[in-house]
């Protein structure tokens, strides 16, 4: 449930204006420079965007899941790179600390994340461990009241900017699967950490990912999240469950933007003496996109409300992530088609969105992994 409709509407209106007036006009600049301008980062800090999901007691806005997806619908309407910059502090980089951290860990790090003083990154993926995250090889070996961390993490969002990393590492080499994994908060200045070169990506210029290499990185035992060994994989999965709804909502917002742009273009562009929006084959593409966006929006909102009601949404979050992100790619593809040749050259945003949104189907669990989760949950329920 939205807690206070009026306050929420004011926040949503201010985010919509910020997206329309400050972010959309700067998209090209971000795509060309591969950087988020410092004045935009500072405005995002002032608006509290780094701490949307962090509870008020730690300096954030403490939004509910329903509120968060409504905000994500708005933020999704511009280049995903802007969202990515604040995304890890609100999602994968902070939720592990929030859900499973000790009171001291929360008090130390959450206020800095909420204010945007530091950025956080989530280090799960490795060169040989992606979808099969439980097979990760990074180790954290106990050494008195410290741990020594060794390993390489891959494609880590915001790694070049991060002040802290949430690192999943194997504390018990005897246990090969999920149960041998623990989660740590590692400060980026700790000796032994190297950040690799920024990855050259297909899209989302301005959002940076890189390898993070841990070479005998010594952290105190108080860096273990919840000071509890062997539950780090569970923490990571809880983080991703929530993250999936957020990505699904961002995909809805991006699809809405592409459709807005496509409709405008279809009404302006004339062929055969008429606007192309007069042609029923163009109308069919517009209508299919509209209906699919509506379906995805309803799914995301329903799953978010269920989560706020305390229900388990593993299946619904995966359904929403799978449907919304696949839908977004179809809408972007139709968007390019509606723009004709203009959709293939970079004069129109649709060309950039077509590349940018492709990522949504890959990270925080590929579409195939969502299918695996959904069907596994169905079979488990049927067996009970
Ligand atoms: C830009 C970007 C940002 C990222 N940010 C982060 C981050 O901040 N932190 C982090 O930890 N990770 C991050 N990732 C990693 C991302 O989550 C992984 O790339 C993703 O989970 C897939 O893993 P993989 O790339 O190893 O692909 P693989 O697991 O090798 O998959 C390859 C193909 O095999 C399929 N596949 C794998 N297993 C199965 C199965 N059981 N059944 C059917 N099909 C299967 C996959 O669906 C895919 O099609 C990021 C990735 C990118 C590209």
Tab-separated table of C-alpha atoms and ligand atoms in Angstrom:
chain	number	residue	atom	x	y	z
A	1	UNK	CA	0.000	0.000	0.000
A	2	UNK	CA	1.140	3.517	-0.714
A	3	UNK	CA	1.527	5.084	2.740
A	4	UNK	CA	0.691	8.641	1.899
A	5	UNK	CA	-0.717	9.204	-1.563
A	6	UNK	CA	-0.244	12.967	-1.539
A	7	UNK	CA	3.437	12.901	-0.502
A	8	UNK	CA	4.083	10.136	-3.012
A	9	UNK	CA	2.434	12.114	-5.810
A	10	UNK	CA	4.615	15.139	-5.041
A	11	UNK	CA	7.720	12.917	-5.181
A	12	UNK	CA	6.607	11.267	-8.434
A	13	UNK	CA	5.824	14.655	-10.007
A	14	UNK	CA	9.244	16.007	-9.034
A	15	UNK	CA	10.987	12.918	-10.454
A	16	UNK	CA	8.958	13.170	-13.682
A	17	UNK	CA	9.937	16.853	-14.068
A	18	UNK	CA	13.579	16.015	-13.301
A	19	UNK	CA	13.533	13.242	-15.942
A	20	UNK	CA	11.859	15.466	-18.555
A	21	UNK	CA	13.721	18.694	-17.892
A	22	UNK	CA	17.163	17.627	-16.615
A	23	UNK	CA	17.857	14.063	-17.758
A	24	UNK	CA	16.288	13.555	-21.202
A	25	UNK	CA	18.003	16.702	-22.625
A	26	UNK	CA	21.403	15.349	-21.441
A	27	UNK	CA	21.047	11.783	-22.811
A	28	UNK	CA	23.140	12.436	-25.920
A	29	UNK	CA	25.894	14.038	-23.858
A	30	UNK	CA	26.042	10.971	-21.593
A	31	UNK	CA	26.113	8.641	-24.602
A	32	UNK	CA	28.950	10.620	-26.178
A	33	UNK	CA	31.090	11.254	-23.097
A	34	UNK	CA	30.332	7.927	-21.360
A	35	UNK	CA	29.998	9.885	-18.095
A	36	UNK	CA	27.138	11.112	-15.907
A	37	UNK	CA	27.747	14.892	-15.545
A	38	UNK	CA	28.740	15.932	-12.026
A	39	UNK	CA	25.949	18.533	-11.793
A	40	UNK	CA	23.384	15.798	-12.473
A	41	UNK	CA	24.933	13.584	-9.772
A	42	UNK	CA	24.720	16.471	-7.355
A	43	UNK	CA	21.048	17.104	-8.215
A	44	UNK	CA	20.332	13.402	-7.701
A	45	UNK	CA	21.963	13.629	-4.269
A	46	UNK	CA	19.904	16.703	-3.370
A	47	UNK	CA	16.692	14.935	-4.371
A	48	UNK	CA	17.508	11.962	-2.132
A	49	UNK	CA	17.611	9.566	-5.089
A	50	UNK	CA	20.550	7.556	-3.696
A	51	UNK	CA	18.535	6.623	-0.621
A	52	UNK	CA	15.056	5.932	-1.970
A	53	UNK	CA	14.847	2.423	-0.523
A	54	UNK	CA	16.953	2.971	2.588
A	55	UNK	CA	14.825	3.447	5.751
A	56	UNK	CA	14.302	6.942	7.092
A	57	UNK	CA	16.201	6.140	10.318
A	58	UNK	CA	19.345	5.817	8.155
A	59	UNK	CA	18.684	8.990	6.194
A	60	UNK	CA	16.818	7.511	3.226
A	61	UNK	CA	13.234	7.886	2.044
A	62	UNK	CA	12.267	4.316	2.971
A	63	UNK	CA	9.835	3.803	0.098
A	64	UNK	CA	7.680	0.686	-0.079
A	65	UNK	CA	8.077	-1.711	-3.015
A	66	UNK	CA	4.959	-0.277	-4.643
A	67	UNK	CA	6.350	3.220	-4.284
A	68	UNK	CA	9.723	2.061	-5.597
A	69	UNK	CA	8.278	0.563	-8.782
A	70	UNK	CA	6.221	3.697	-9.396
A	71	UNK	CA	9.444	5.728	-9.143
A	72	UNK	CA	11.221	3.234	-11.417
A	73	UNK	CA	8.453	3.624	-14.049
A	74	UNK	CA	9.414	7.317	-14.169
A	75	UNK	CA	13.202	6.859	-14.081
A	76	UNK	CA	12.947	4.200	-16.790
A	77	UNK	CA	11.799	6.869	-19.247
A	78	UNK	CA	15.343	8.155	-19.711
A	79	UNK	CA	18.765	6.616	-20.416
A	80	UNK	CA	19.254	3.636	-18.097
A	81	UNK	CA	22.745	4.954	-17.241
A	82	UNK	CA	21.248	7.613	-14.939
A	83	UNK	CA	19.298	4.966	-13.038
A	84	UNK	CA	22.315	2.685	-12.940
A	85	UNK	CA	24.365	5.307	-11.094
A	86	UNK	CA	21.856	5.459	-8.212
A	87	UNK	CA	20.678	1.877	-8.726
A	88	UNK	CA	23.283	-0.043	-6.756
A	89	UNK	CA	22.875	2.157	-3.624
A	90	UNK	CA	19.110	1.546	-3.738
A	91	UNK	CA	19.287	-2.086	-4.729
A	92	UNK	CA	21.930	-4.754	-5.067
A	93	UNK	CA	24.621	-2.729	-3.256
A	94	UNK	CA	22.646	-1.905	-0.096
A	95	UNK	CA	19.818	-4.403	0.320
A	96	UNK	CA	22.107	-7.172	1.605
A	97	UNK	CA	23.303	-4.899	4.423
A	98	UNK	CA	19.749	-3.746	5.103
A	99	UNK	CA	18.217	-7.233	5.201
A	100	UNK	CA	20.958	-9.220	6.888
A	101	UNK	CA	23.534	-6.767	8.304
A	102	UNK	CA	24.200	-6.191	11.997
A	103	UNK	CA	22.925	-2.984	13.576
A	104	UNK	CA	26.500	-1.661	13.548
A	105	UNK	CA	26.965	-2.449	9.841
A	106	UNK	CA	23.684	-0.713	9.011
A	107	UNK	CA	24.573	2.340	11.107
A	108	UNK	CA	28.068	2.563	9.570
A	109	UNK	CA	27.195	2.236	5.891
A	110	UNK	CA	23.512	2.931	5.176
A	111	UNK	CA	23.595	6.691	5.964
A	112	UNK	CA	26.569	7.162	3.596
A	113	UNK	CA	24.787	5.200	0.865
A	114	UNK	CA	21.506	7.065	1.410
A	115	UNK	CA	23.178	10.457	1.040
A	116	UNK	CA	25.200	9.378	-1.989
A	117	UNK	CA	28.442	10.151	-0.127
A	118	UNK	CA	29.666	6.742	-1.286
A	119	UNK	CA	28.519	4.271	-3.939
A	120	UNK	CA	28.238	0.538	-3.423
A	121	UNK	CA	28.649	-2.422	-5.760
A	122	UNK	CA	27.455	-6.009	-5.609
A	123	UNK	CA	30.133	-8.609	-6.392
A	124	UNK	CA	28.624	-11.985	-7.190
A	125	UNK	CA	29.507	-12.817	-10.821
A	126	UNK	CA	32.939	-14.263	-11.681
A	127	UNK	CA	34.651	-15.234	-14.943
A	128	UNK	CA	33.529	-18.878	-14.541
A	129	UNK	CA	30.407	-18.349	-12.484
A	130	UNK	CA	27.445	-16.412	-13.887
A	131	UNK	CA	24.006	-18.022	-13.910
A	132	UNK	CA	25.437	-20.793	-11.735
A	133	UNK	CA	26.343	-18.278	-9.048
A	134	UNK	CA	26.573	-20.934	-6.329
A	135	UNK	CA	29.684	-22.304	-8.043
A	136	UNK	CA	31.687	-19.161	-7.313
A	137	UNK	CA	35.372	-19.612	-6.479
A	138	UNK	CA	36.395	-16.442	-4.637
A	139	UNK	CA	37.604	-17.499	-1.201
A	140	UNK	CA	37.555	-15.836	2.210
A	141	UNK	CA	39.864	-17.736	4.534
A	142	UNK	CA	39.662	-17.093	8.252
A	143	UNK	CA	42.926	-15.804	9.753
A	144	UNK	CA	42.460	-15.059	13.465
A	145	UNK	CA	39.897	-12.283	13.704
A	146	UNK	CA	40.322	-11.448	10.002
A	147	UNK	CA	39.524	-13.006	6.622
A	148	UNK	CA	41.792	-13.074	3.555
A	149	UNK	CA	39.810	-12.644	0.339
A	150	UNK	CA	41.129	-13.857	-3.027
A	151	UNK	CA	39.357	-13.994	-6.383
A	152	UNK	CA	38.067	-12.063	-9.390
A	153	UNK	CA	34.575	-10.618	-9.817
A	154	UNK	CA	33.311	-9.744	-13.306
A	155	UNK	CA	30.992	-7.097	-14.864
A	156	UNK	CA	30.567	-5.275	-11.552
A	157	UNK	CA	28.289	-2.257	-11.972
A	158	UNK	CA	29.699	1.001	-10.584
A	159	UNK	CA	32.939	-0.749	-9.520
A	160	UNK	CA	35.138	2.185	-10.636
A	161	UNK	CA	33.114	4.563	-8.397
A	162	UNK	CA	32.337	2.313	-5.439
A	163	UNK	CA	33.313	3.092	-1.839
A	164	UNK	CA	32.210	-0.364	-0.677
A	165	UNK	CA	31.663	-3.768	-2.238
A	166	UNK	CA	29.298	-6.492	-1.083
A	167	UNK	CA	31.384	-9.550	-1.886
A	168	UNK	CA	30.143	-13.116	-1.999
A	169	UNK	CA	33.023	-15.496	-1.202
A	170	UNK	CA	33.453	-19.102	-0.175
A	171	UNK	CA	34.332	-19.408	3.532
A	172	UNK	CA	34.054	-23.189	3.573
A	173	UNK	CA	35.922	-24.802	0.659
A	174	UNK	CA	34.640	-28.220	1.763
A	175	UNK	CA	31.076	-27.208	0.870
A	176	UNK	CA	30.952	-26.776	-2.907
A	177	UNK	CA	27.477	-25.244	-3.272
A	178	UNK	CA	25.544	-22.320	-1.844
A	179	UNK	CA	25.997	-23.220	1.827
A	180	UNK	CA	29.773	-22.590	1.746
A	181	UNK	CA	29.263	-18.948	0.697
A	182	UNK	CA	29.353	-15.879	2.963
A	183	UNK	CA	28.827	-12.177	2.213
A	184	UNK	CA	31.257	-9.417	3.205
A	185	UNK	CA	31.305	-5.640	3.152
A	186	UNK	CA	34.702	-4.651	1.770
A	187	UNK	CA	35.846	-1.035	1.682
A	188	UNK	CA	37.292	-0.101	-1.711
A	189	UNK	CA	40.417	1.424	-0.175
A	190	UNK	CA	41.460	-1.899	1.409
A	191	UNK	CA	44.929	-2.890	0.135
A	192	UNK	CA	44.929	-5.693	-2.450
A	193	UNK	CA	41.894	-4.521	-4.456
A	194	UNK	CA	42.383	-3.700	-8.142
A	195	UNK	CA	39.657	-2.419	-10.458
A	196	UNK	CA	40.010	-3.603	-14.067
A	197	UNK	CA	39.520	-1.498	-17.192
A	198	UNK	CA	35.929	-0.396	-17.826
A	199	UNK	CA	34.115	-2.934	-20.029
A	200	UNK	CA	33.260	-1.773	-23.556
A	201	UNK	CA	29.540	-2.435	-23.723
A	202	UNK	CA	26.897	-2.628	-26.476
A	203	UNK	CA	24.917	0.171	-24.836
A	204	UNK	CA	24.200	1.995	-21.589
A	205	UNK	CA	27.131	4.359	-22.107
A	206	UNK	CA	27.684	6.296	-18.890
A	207	UNK	CA	27.080	3.186	-16.782
A	208	UNK	CA	30.382	1.568	-15.916
A	209	UNK	CA	31.211	-2.044	-15.184
A	210	UNK	CA	34.602	-3.612	-14.524
A	211	UNK	CA	36.368	-6.561	-12.950
A	212	UNK	CA	37.201	-6.301	-9.262
A	213	UNK	CA	40.267	-8.327	-8.324
A	214	UNK	CA	40.913	-9.319	-4.701
A	215	UNK	CA	44.499	-10.290	-3.979
A	216	UNK	CA	45.010	-11.238	-0.329
A	217	UNK	CA	42.535	-8.588	0.789
A	218	UNK	CA	42.479	-8.600	4.585
A	219	UNK	CA	39.185	-7.638	6.209
A	220	UNK	CA	38.158	-7.803	9.877
A	221	UNK	CA	35.631	-10.475	10.878
A	222	UNK	CA	33.209	-7.600	11.574
A	223	UNK	CA	33.007	-7.203	7.755
A	224	UNK	CA	31.041	-10.466	7.518
A	225	UNK	CA	27.413	-9.473	6.847
A	226	UNK	CA	25.330	-10.334	9.902
A	227	UNK	CA	28.557	-11.820	11.351
A	228	UNK	CA	27.087	-15.091	10.142
A	229	UNK	CA	29.016	-17.533	7.925
A	230	UNK	CA	27.386	-19.727	5.264
A	231	UNK	CA	24.301	-17.588	4.559
A	232	UNK	CA	25.831	-15.233	1.971
A	233	UNK	CA	24.190	-16.947	-0.976
A	234	UNK	CA	20.774	-16.622	0.669
A	235	UNK	CA	21.492	-12.923	1.199
A	236	UNK	CA	22.435	-12.565	-2.484
A	237	UNK	CA	19.242	-14.312	-3.638
A	238	UNK	CA	17.055	-12.089	-1.414
A	239	UNK	CA	18.799	-9.064	-2.909
A	240	UNK	CA	18.145	-10.291	-6.449
A	241	UNK	CA	14.481	-11.138	-5.745
A	242	UNK	CA	13.862	-7.504	-4.920
A	243	UNK	CA	16.132	-6.240	-7.700
A	244	UNK	CA	14.129	-8.144	-10.307
A	245	UNK	CA	10.995	-6.156	-9.585
A	246	UNK	CA	12.965	-2.936	-9.867
A	247	UNK	CA	14.473	-3.934	-13.234
A	248	UNK	CA	11.020	-5.017	-14.465
A	249	UNK	CA	9.660	-1.558	-13.571
A	250	UNK	CA	12.581	0.183	-15.295
A	251	UNK	CA	11.851	-1.908	-18.409
A	252	UNK	CA	8.214	-0.743	-18.338
A	253	UNK	CA	9.356	2.890	-18.136
A	254	UNK	CA	11.819	2.454	-21.000
A	255	UNK	CA	9.163	0.800	-23.168
A	256	UNK	CA	6.762	3.672	-22.436
A	257	UNK	CA	9.383	6.176	-23.552
A	258	UNK	CA	10.091	4.276	-26.779
A	259	UNK	CA	6.367	4.076	-27.501
A	260	UNK	CA	5.879	7.816	-26.812
A	261	UNK	CA	8.718	8.597	-29.244
A	262	UNK	CA	7.373	6.127	-31.826
A	263	UNK	CA	3.839	7.505	-31.680
A	264	UNK	CA	5.125	11.066	-32.097
A	265	UNK	CA	7.276	10.041	-35.058
A	266	UNK	CA	4.413	8.071	-36.663
A	267	UNK	CA	2.125	11.103	-36.457
A	268	UNK	CA	4.758	13.455	-37.926
A	269	UNK	CA	6.325	11.303	-40.633
A	270	UNK	CA	4.443	11.412	-43.933
A	271	UNK	CA	4.587	8.798	-46.706
A	272	UNK	CA	2.152	8.314	-49.586
A	273	UNK	CA	0.827	11.780	-48.700
A	274	UNK	CA	-0.342	10.818	-45.214
A	275	UNK	CA	1.133	10.448	-41.718
A	276	UNK	CA	2.360	6.858	-41.355
A	277	UNK	CA	0.153	6.605	-38.235
A	278	UNK	CA	-2.784	6.384	-40.690
A	279	UNK	CA	-1.559	2.997	-41.871
A	280	UNK	CA	-3.100	0.067	-40.067
A	281	UNK	CA	0.148	-1.931	-40.115
A	282	UNK	CA	1.824	0.877	-38.133
A	283	UNK	CA	-1.234	1.115	-35.877
A	284	UNK	CA	-0.937	-2.611	-35.136
A	285	UNK	CA	2.642	-2.141	-33.914
A	286	UNK	CA	1.600	0.806	-31.725
A	287	UNK	CA	-1.355	-1.123	-30.296
A	288	UNK	CA	0.640	-4.292	-29.594
A	289	UNK	CA	3.240	-2.243	-27.726
A	290	UNK	CA	0.584	-0.369	-25.742
A	291	UNK	CA	-1.151	-3.589	-24.651
A	292	UNK	CA	2.082	-5.338	-23.714
A	293	UNK	CA	3.303	-2.361	-21.679
A	294	UNK	CA	-0.034	-2.249	-19.856
A	295	UNK	CA	0.208	-5.974	-19.056
A	296	UNK	CA	3.766	-5.612	-17.737
A	297	UNK	CA	2.862	-2.563	-15.644
A	298	UNK	CA	-0.026	-4.472	-14.026
A	299	UNK	CA	2.230	-7.465	-13.300
A	300	UNK	CA	4.923	-5.327	-11.708
A	301	UNK	CA	2.428	-3.425	-9.539
A	302	UNK	CA	0.682	-6.613	-8.436
A	303	UNK	CA	3.954	-8.320	-7.476
A	304	UNK	CA	5.144	-5.183	-5.652
A	305	UNK	CA	1.903	-4.973	-3.642
A	306	UNK	CA	2.149	-8.662	-2.734
A	307	UNK	CA	5.704	-8.124	-1.512
A	308	UNK	CA	4.586	-5.152	0.582
A	309	UNK	CA	1.903	-7.443	2.067
A	310	UNK	CA	4.683	-9.748	3.268
A	311	UNK	CA	4.023	-12.517	0.734
A	312	UNK	CA	6.792	-14.448	-0.991
A	313	UNK	CA	7.083	-13.147	-4.558
A	314	UNK	CA	9.867	-15.307	-5.954
A	315	UNK	CA	7.629	-16.584	-8.787
A	316	UNK	CA	5.879	-13.272	-9.413
A	317	UNK	CA	9.144	-11.271	-9.430
A	318	UNK	CA	10.649	-13.671	-11.968
A	319	UNK	CA	7.455	-13.609	-14.095
A	320	UNK	CA	7.467	-9.806	-14.032
A	321	UNK	CA	11.192	-9.533	-14.809
A	322	UNK	CA	10.965	-12.028	-17.664
A	323	UNK	CA	7.821	-10.590	-19.232
A	324	UNK	CA	8.674	-6.903	-18.785
A	325	UNK	CA	12.243	-7.134	-20.086
A	326	UNK	CA	11.341	-9.322	-23.076
A	327	UNK	CA	8.403	-7.007	-23.783
A	328	UNK	CA	10.722	-3.996	-23.622
A	329	UNK	CA	12.989	-5.456	-26.304
A	330	UNK	CA	9.975	-6.175	-28.551
A	331	UNK	CA	8.717	-2.609	-28.072
A	332	UNK	CA	12.194	-1.219	-28.859
A	333	UNK	CA	12.361	-3.405	-31.979
A	334	UNK	CA	8.956	-2.150	-33.157
A	335	UNK	CA	10.100	1.379	-32.297
A	336	UNK	CA	13.042	1.047	-34.691
A	337	UNK	CA	10.677	-0.394	-37.340
A	338	UNK	CA	8.222	2.505	-36.982
A	339	UNK	CA	11.094	4.985	-37.393
A	340	UNK	CA	12.230	3.202	-40.587
A	341	UNK	CA	15.807	4.051	-41.607
A	342	UNK	CA	15.788	6.885	-39.060
A	343	UNK	CA	15.491	4.204	-36.357
A	344	UNK	CA	18.830	2.730	-37.363
A	345	UNK	CA	20.833	5.938	-37.238
A	346	UNK	CA	21.567	7.727	-34.020
A	347	UNK	CA	19.580	10.927	-34.678
A	348	UNK	CA	16.667	9.455	-32.729
A	349	UNK	CA	16.782	8.070	-29.181
A	350	UNK	CA	15.140	4.818	-30.266
A	351	UNK	CA	18.416	3.539	-31.757
A	352	UNK	CA	20.151	4.023	-28.387
A	353	UNK	CA	17.260	2.535	-26.387
A	354	UNK	CA	17.245	-0.537	-28.660
A	355	UNK	CA	20.829	-1.262	-27.518
A	356	UNK	CA	20.415	-0.053	-23.940
A	357	UNK	CA	17.416	-2.218	-23.070
A	358	UNK	CA	19.037	-5.419	-24.329
A	359	UNK	CA	20.872	-5.685	-21.009
A	360	UNK	CA	17.638	-6.008	-19.001
A	361	UNK	CA	17.192	-9.564	-20.306
A	362	UNK	CA	20.666	-10.571	-19.127
A	363	UNK	CA	21.556	-9.209	-15.720
A	364	UNK	CA	20.027	-9.971	-12.331
A	365	UNK	CA	19.215	-13.374	-13.838
A	366	UNK	CA	18.821	-14.048	-17.565
A	367	UNK	CA	15.394	-14.810	-19.035
A	368	UNK	CA	16.292	-18.496	-19.013
A	369	UNK	CA	17.128	-18.337	-15.303
A	370	UNK	CA	13.750	-16.666	-14.639
A	371	UNK	CA	12.112	-19.569	-16.528
A	372	UNK	CA	14.073	-22.039	-14.394
A	373	UNK	CA	12.966	-20.269	-11.167
A	374	UNK	CA	9.304	-20.034	-12.206
A	375	UNK	CA	9.032	-23.667	-13.260
A	376	UNK	CA	11.034	-24.911	-10.250
A	377	UNK	CA	8.642	-23.062	-7.909
A	378	UNK	CA	5.629	-24.487	-9.781
A	379	UNK	CA	6.902	-28.057	-9.515
A	380	UNK	CA	7.815	-27.615	-5.836
A	381	UNK	CA	4.316	-26.284	-5.054
A	382	UNK	CA	2.652	-29.104	-6.968
A	383	UNK	CA	4.692	-31.658	-5.016
A	384	UNK	CA	3.570	-30.265	-1.644
B	1	LIG	C1	26.421	-4.577	-17.930
B	1	LIG	C2	26.378	-5.675	-16.896
B	1	LIG	C3	26.290	-5.338	-15.560
B	1	LIG	C4	26.337	-6.341	-14.589
B	1	LIG	N1	26.364	-5.983	-13.259
B	1	LIG	C5	26.618	-6.951	-12.323
B	1	LIG	C6	26.863	-6.583	-10.953
B	1	LIG	O1	26.808	-5.405	-10.580
B	1	LIG	N2	27.160	-7.571	-10.076
B	1	LIG	C7	27.230	-8.896	-10.442
B	1	LIG	O2	27.512	-9.738	-9.592
B	1	LIG	N3	27.003	-9.262	-11.736
B	1	LIG	C8	26.713	-8.330	-12.674
B	1	LIG	N4	26.505	-8.677	-13.989
B	1	LIG	C9	26.579	-10.092	-14.362
B	1	LIG	C10	25.247	-10.679	-14.806
B	1	LIG	O3	24.377	-10.835	-13.722
B	1	LIG	C11	25.566	-12.003	-15.542
B	1	LIG	O4	26.199	-11.641	-16.772
B	1	LIG	C12	24.337	-12.831	-15.802
B	1	LIG	O5	23.808	-13.331	-14.590
B	1	LIG	C13	24.612	-14.015	-16.728
B	1	LIG	O6	25.769	-14.706	-16.379
B	1	LIG	P1	26.863	-14.989	-17.512
B	1	LIG	O7	27.144	-13.715	-18.201
B	1	LIG	O8	27.990	-15.705	-16.903
B	1	LIG	O9	26.143	-15.931	-18.556
B	1	LIG	P2	26.043	-17.551	-18.467
B	1	LIG	O10	25.574	-17.959	-17.120
B	1	LIG	O11	27.302	-18.139	-18.985
B	1	LIG	O12	24.874	-17.799	-19.509
B	1	LIG	C14	25.066	-17.913	-20.918
B	1	LIG	C15	23.730	-18.401	-21.520
B	1	LIG	O13	23.385	-19.679	-20.974
B	1	LIG	C16	22.084	-19.633	-20.422
B	1	LIG	N5	21.993	-20.519	-19.263
B	1	LIG	C17	22.851	-20.614	-18.214
B	1	LIG	N6	22.403	-21.541	-17.341
B	1	LIG	C18	21.241	-22.039	-17.846
B	1	LIG	C19	20.290	-23.020	-17.409
B	1	LIG	N7	20.424	-23.665	-16.235
B	1	LIG	N8	19.230	-23.291	-18.189
B	1	LIG	C20	19.069	-22.629	-19.360
B	1	LIG	N9	19.914	-21.676	-19.829
B	1	LIG	C21	20.985	-21.403	-19.083
B	1	LIG	C22	21.890	-18.160	-20.019
B	1	LIG	O14	20.516	-17.832	-19.897
B	1	LIG	C23	22.559	-17.456	-21.180
B	1	LIG	O15	21.669	-17.424	-22.263
B	1	LIG	C24	26.413	-7.702	-14.971
B	1	LIG	C25	26.462	-8.042	-16.326
B	1	LIG	C26	26.467	-7.045	-17.284
B	1	LIG	C27	26.586	-7.438	-18.731
